[in-house]
mmCIF file of C-alpha atoms and ligand atoms in Angstrom:
data_model
loop_
_atom_site.group_PDB
_atom_site.id
_atom_site.type_symbol
_atom_site.label_atom_id
_atom_site.label_comp_id
_atom_site.label_asym_id
_atom_site.label_seq_id
_atom_site.Cartn_x
_atom_site.Cartn_y
_atom_site.Cartn_z
ATOM 1 C CA MET H 1 -69.991 -5.948 -32.212
ATOM 2 C CA LEU H 2 -72.103 -7.828 -29.128
ATOM 3 C CA SER H 3 -75.901 -9.294 -30.591
ATOM 4 C CA LYS H 4 -78.943 -8.815 -28.349
ATOM 5 C CA LYS H 5 -78.627 -12.761 -27.863
ATOM 6 C CA MET H 6 -75.058 -12.708 -26.978
ATOM 7 C CA GLU H 7 -76.253 -9.935 -24.963
ATOM 8 C CA LYS H 8 -78.652 -11.459 -22.848
ATOM 9 C CA ALA H 9 -77.304 -14.799 -22.408
ATOM 10 C CA LEU H 10 -73.974 -12.718 -20.788
ATOM 11 C CA ASN H 11 -76.594 -10.732 -18.819
ATOM 12 C CA ASP H 12 -78.189 -14.144 -17.742
ATOM 13 C CA GLN H 13 -75.146 -16.026 -16.361
ATOM 14 C CA MET H 14 -73.920 -12.596 -14.613
ATOM 15 C CA VAL H 15 -76.793 -13.103 -12.462
ATOM 16 C CA PHE H 16 -76.353 -16.673 -12.315
ATOM 17 C CA GLU H 17 -72.479 -16.010 -11.367
ATOM 18 C CA LEU H 18 -74.213 -13.497 -8.590
ATOM 19 C CA TYR H 19 -76.659 -16.530 -7.533
ATOM 20 C CA SER H 20 -74.274 -18.787 -7.476
ATOM 21 C CA GLY H 21 -72.069 -16.452 -4.530
ATOM 22 C CA TYR H 22 -75.594 -16.255 -3.259
ATOM 23 C CA ILE H 23 -75.965 -20.130 -2.304
ATOM 24 C CA TYR H 24 -72.826 -20.103 -1.309
ATOM 25 C CA LEU H 25 -73.420 -17.167 1.508
ATOM 26 C CA SER H 26 -76.628 -19.312 2.244
ATOM 27 C CA ILE H 27 -74.597 -22.312 2.560
ATOM 28 C CA SER H 28 -71.778 -20.451 4.873
ATOM 29 C CA SER H 29 -74.641 -18.915 7.186
ATOM 30 C CA TRP H 30 -75.802 -22.271 7.307
ATOM 31 C CA PHE H 31 -72.550 -23.894 8.423
ATOM 32 C CA LYS H 32 -71.874 -21.388 10.451
ATOM 33 C CA THR H 33 -75.267 -21.920 12.352
ATOM 34 C CA GLN H 34 -74.065 -25.848 12.670
ATOM 35 C CA GLU H 35 -71.080 -24.646 14.682
ATOM 36 C CA LEU H 36 -67.966 -25.763 11.335
ATOM 37 C CA PRO H 37 -66.720 -22.186 11.487
ATOM 38 C CA GLY H 38 -63.682 -23.250 8.974
ATOM 39 C CA PHE H 39 -66.344 -24.760 6.326
ATOM 40 C CA ALA H 40 -68.641 -21.681 6.849
ATOM 41 C CA ASN H 41 -65.401 -19.568 6.138
ATOM 42 C CA TRP H 42 -64.429 -21.570 2.917
ATOM 43 C CA PHE H 43 -67.865 -20.972 1.623
ATOM 44 C CA ARG H 44 -67.564 -17.431 2.354
ATOM 45 C CA VAL H 45 -64.367 -17.290 0.403
ATOM 46 C CA GLN H 46 -65.858 -18.982 -2.432
ATOM 47 C CA ALA H 47 -69.562 -16.561 -2.699
ATOM 48 C CA GLN H 48 -66.664 -13.647 -2.734
ATOM 49 C CA GLU H 49 -64.865 -15.308 -5.733
ATOM 50 C CA GLU H 50 -68.313 -15.406 -7.461
ATOM 51 C CA LEU H 51 -69.081 -12.023 -7.148
ATOM 52 C CA VAL H 52 -65.917 -11.911 -8.723
ATOM 53 C CA HIS H 53 -66.686 -14.041 -11.556
ATOM 54 C CA GLY H 54 -69.915 -11.761 -12.001
ATOM 55 C CA MET H 55 -68.134 -8.423 -12.081
ATOM 56 C CA LYS H 56 -66.423 -9.908 -14.448
ATOM 57 C CA PHE H 57 -69.597 -10.401 -16.729
ATOM 58 C CA PHE H 58 -70.913 -6.980 -15.633
ATOM 59 C CA ASP H 59 -67.850 -4.898 -16.371
ATOM 60 C CA TYR H 60 -67.270 -6.760 -19.791
ATOM 61 C CA LEU H 61 -70.433 -6.004 -21.218
ATOM 62 C CA LEU H 62 -70.354 -2.477 -20.405
ATOM 63 C CA GLU H 63 -66.877 -2.435 -22.477
ATOM 64 C CA VAL H 64 -68.251 -3.793 -25.551
ATOM 65 C CA GLY H 65 -71.044 -1.692 -25.517
ATOM 66 C CA GLY H 66 -73.754 -3.713 -23.829
ATOM 67 C CA HIS H 67 -76.003 -2.894 -20.978
ATOM 68 C CA ALA H 68 -75.124 -5.067 -17.685
ATOM 69 C CA LYS H 69 -78.625 -5.508 -16.367
ATOM 70 C CA THR H 70 -78.804 -6.169 -13.012
ATOM 71 C CA GLY H 71 -81.917 -8.523 -12.374
ATOM 72 C CA ALA H 72 -82.941 -10.586 -10.025
ATOM 73 C CA ILE H 73 -81.421 -12.963 -7.991
ATOM 74 C CA GLN H 74 -83.624 -16.038 -7.079
ATOM 75 C CA GLU H 75 -83.871 -17.370 -3.211
ATOM 76 C CA PRO H 76 -81.275 -20.300 -3.260
ATOM 77 C CA PRO H 77 -81.992 -22.781 -0.320
ATOM 78 C CA LEU H 78 -81.667 -21.632 2.986
ATOM 79 C CA THR H 79 -81.137 -25.219 5.549
ATOM 80 C CA PHE H 80 -78.753 -28.558 4.352
ATOM 81 C CA LYS H 81 -79.883 -31.653 5.134
ATOM 82 C CA SER H 82 -76.339 -32.494 6.303
ATOM 83 C CA ILE H 83 -72.678 -31.359 5.483
ATOM 84 C CA ARG H 84 -72.497 -33.647 2.772
ATOM 85 C CA ALA H 85 -75.859 -32.692 0.556
ATOM 86 C CA ALA H 86 -74.745 -29.200 1.279
ATOM 87 C CA CYS H 87 -70.891 -29.658 -0.729
ATOM 88 C CA GLU H 88 -73.026 -31.856 -3.113
ATOM 89 C CA LEU H 89 -75.210 -28.831 -4.062
ATOM 90 C CA SER H 90 -72.146 -26.287 -4.661
ATOM 91 C CA LEU H 91 -70.914 -29.912 -7.275
ATOM 92 C CA GLU H 92 -74.223 -29.834 -8.766
ATOM 93 C CA HIS H 93 -74.325 -26.453 -8.692
ATOM 94 C CA GLU H 94 -70.722 -26.185 -10.708
ATOM 95 C CA ARG H 95 -71.309 -28.610 -13.212
ATOM 96 C CA ILE H 96 -74.548 -26.179 -14.356
ATOM 97 C CA VAL H 97 -71.930 -23.741 -14.508
ATOM 98 C CA THR H 98 -69.708 -25.567 -16.164
ATOM 99 C CA SER H 99 -72.172 -26.507 -18.639
ATOM 100 C CA ASN H 100 -74.055 -22.553 -19.225
ATOM 101 C CA ILE H 101 -69.936 -21.024 -20.331
ATOM 102 C CA ASN H 102 -69.934 -24.469 -22.317
ATOM 103 C CA LYS H 103 -72.880 -23.097 -24.374
ATOM 104 C CA LEU H 104 -71.960 -19.808 -24.159
ATOM 105 C CA VAL H 105 -68.347 -20.319 -26.204
ATOM 106 C CA THR H 106 -70.585 -21.978 -28.321
ATOM 107 C CA MET H 107 -73.170 -19.073 -28.976
ATOM 108 C CA ALA H 108 -69.833 -17.310 -29.494
ATOM 109 C CA ARG H 109 -68.417 -19.356 -31.762
ATOM 110 C CA LYS H 110 -71.890 -18.923 -33.836
ATOM 111 C CA GLU H 111 -71.756 -15.642 -33.704
ATOM 112 C CA ASP H 112 -67.891 -15.379 -35.375
ATOM 113 C CA ASP H 113 -67.726 -12.875 -31.499
ATOM 114 C CA HIS H 114 -64.283 -13.516 -31.278
ATOM 115 C CA ALA H 115 -64.106 -11.193 -28.217
ATOM 116 C CA THR H 116 -66.385 -13.147 -26.348
ATOM 117 C CA ASP H 117 -64.831 -16.348 -27.604
ATOM 118 C CA ASN H 118 -61.740 -14.866 -25.974
ATOM 119 C CA PHE H 119 -63.273 -13.126 -22.847
ATOM 120 C CA LEU H 120 -65.263 -16.874 -21.812
ATOM 121 C CA GLN H 121 -62.001 -19.106 -21.869
ATOM 122 C CA TRP H 122 -60.806 -17.623 -18.384
ATOM 123 C CA PHE H 123 -64.420 -18.824 -17.328
ATOM 124 C CA ILE H 124 -63.109 -22.159 -19.175
ATOM 125 C CA THR H 125 -60.210 -22.708 -17.323
ATOM 126 C CA GLU H 126 -62.057 -20.884 -13.887
ATOM 127 C CA GLN H 127 -63.921 -24.172 -14.199
ATOM 128 C CA ILE H 128 -62.127 -26.762 -14.083
ATOM 129 C CA GLU H 129 -60.671 -25.319 -10.533
ATOM 130 C CA GLU H 130 -64.418 -25.495 -9.362
ATOM 131 C CA GLU H 131 -65.553 -28.703 -10.280
ATOM 132 C CA ALA H 132 -61.798 -29.796 -8.585
ATOM 133 C CA ASN H 133 -62.741 -28.353 -5.720
ATOM 134 C CA ALA H 134 -66.343 -29.293 -5.013
ATOM 135 C CA THR H 135 -65.800 -32.679 -6.178
ATOM 136 C CA ALA H 136 -62.446 -32.487 -3.744
ATOM 137 C CA ASN H 137 -64.883 -31.436 -0.751
ATOM 138 C CA VAL H 138 -67.504 -33.723 -1.815
ATOM 139 C CA ALA H 139 -65.095 -37.194 -1.133
ATOM 140 C CA ARG H 140 -63.520 -35.459 1.634
ATOM 141 C CA VAL H 141 -66.785 -35.149 3.396
ATOM 142 C CA LYS H 142 -67.504 -38.951 2.636
ATOM 143 C CA MET H 143 -64.283 -39.616 4.450
ATOM 144 C CA VAL H 144 -65.305 -38.899 7.409
ATOM 145 C CA GLU H 145 -69.337 -37.959 7.578
ATOM 146 C CA ASN H 146 -69.211 -40.296 10.336
ATOM 147 C CA ASP H 147 -66.555 -39.769 12.010
ATOM 148 C CA GLY H 148 -66.879 -36.479 14.349
ATOM 149 C CA ARG H 149 -62.962 -35.693 14.672
ATOM 150 C CA GLY H 150 -62.596 -36.014 10.857
ATOM 151 C CA ILE H 151 -65.211 -33.741 10.500
ATOM 152 C CA LEU H 152 -63.316 -31.092 13.081
ATOM 153 C CA MET H 153 -59.967 -31.923 11.269
ATOM 154 C CA LEU H 154 -61.668 -31.131 7.780
ATOM 155 C CA ASP H 155 -63.329 -27.704 9.403
ATOM 156 C CA ALA H 156 -59.871 -26.497 10.025
ATOM 157 C CA GLU H 157 -58.472 -26.992 6.902
ATOM 158 C CA MET H 158 -61.594 -25.328 5.359
ATOM 159 C CA ALA H 159 -60.802 -22.215 7.903
ATOM 160 C CA LYS H 160 -57.694 -21.744 5.969
ATOM 161 C CA ARG H 161 -59.146 -21.050 3.159
ATOM 162 C CA VAL H 162 -58.060 -16.855 2.342
ATOM 163 C CA PHE H 163 -59.800 -14.568 -0.887
ATOM 164 C CA VAL H 164 -57.434 -13.311 -2.892
ATOM 165 C CA PRO H 165 -58.941 -10.106 -4.282
ATOM 166 C CA PRO H 166 -58.183 -9.962 -8.327
ATOM 167 C CA ALA H 167 -55.237 -7.980 -8.723
ATOM 168 C CA ALA H 168 -56.348 -4.061 -10.376
ATOM 169 C CA PRO H 169 -55.976 -4.368 -13.753
ATOM 170 C CA ALA H 170 -52.996 -2.165 -15.164
ATOM 171 C CA GLU H 171 -52.809 1.480 -15.860
ATOM 172 C CA ALA H 172 -52.237 2.448 -19.754
HETATM 173 FE FE1 FEO Y 201 -68.839 -18.767 -10.649
HETATM 174 FE FE2 FEO Y 201 -68.185 -21.190 -9.175
HETATM 175 O O1 FEO Y 201 -69.043 -20.512 -10.798
#
């Protein structure tokens, strides 16, 4: 049984995941304006992944008898000082997401809510990858940021990322 406190916290994180998607859409759009379609693609794919994350919370809330409340999503920054600044924002944001997920697990454990604890473990694993990807982006941009050719090579690499939709749950 989901407590009201846990329901509210899961709803907040659902909206935050959707906000993550909105940030990445904004970053993607900005990269397109900078004529860096590969970076734009990478962050567009990231935005699609965040929608999947948000939907996981949405579905879980409904599955356990809660109410998924689609609250307001705040406006993200629309422009960025540099390629590096946009990538650093992404890393900072992922660190906040990780901290949020950790707090949710702590709350679930305090409440002996093992179902929610179990649900959140997917996100614990996912955040390792999310932070690793964002860290790699910052490191690679730092390596080449004063070299136009290096940026273009990195852009070509970022263009290869493809969104892989989650597998549909098997029919019972
Ligand atoms: Fe859903 Fe990138 O955290």
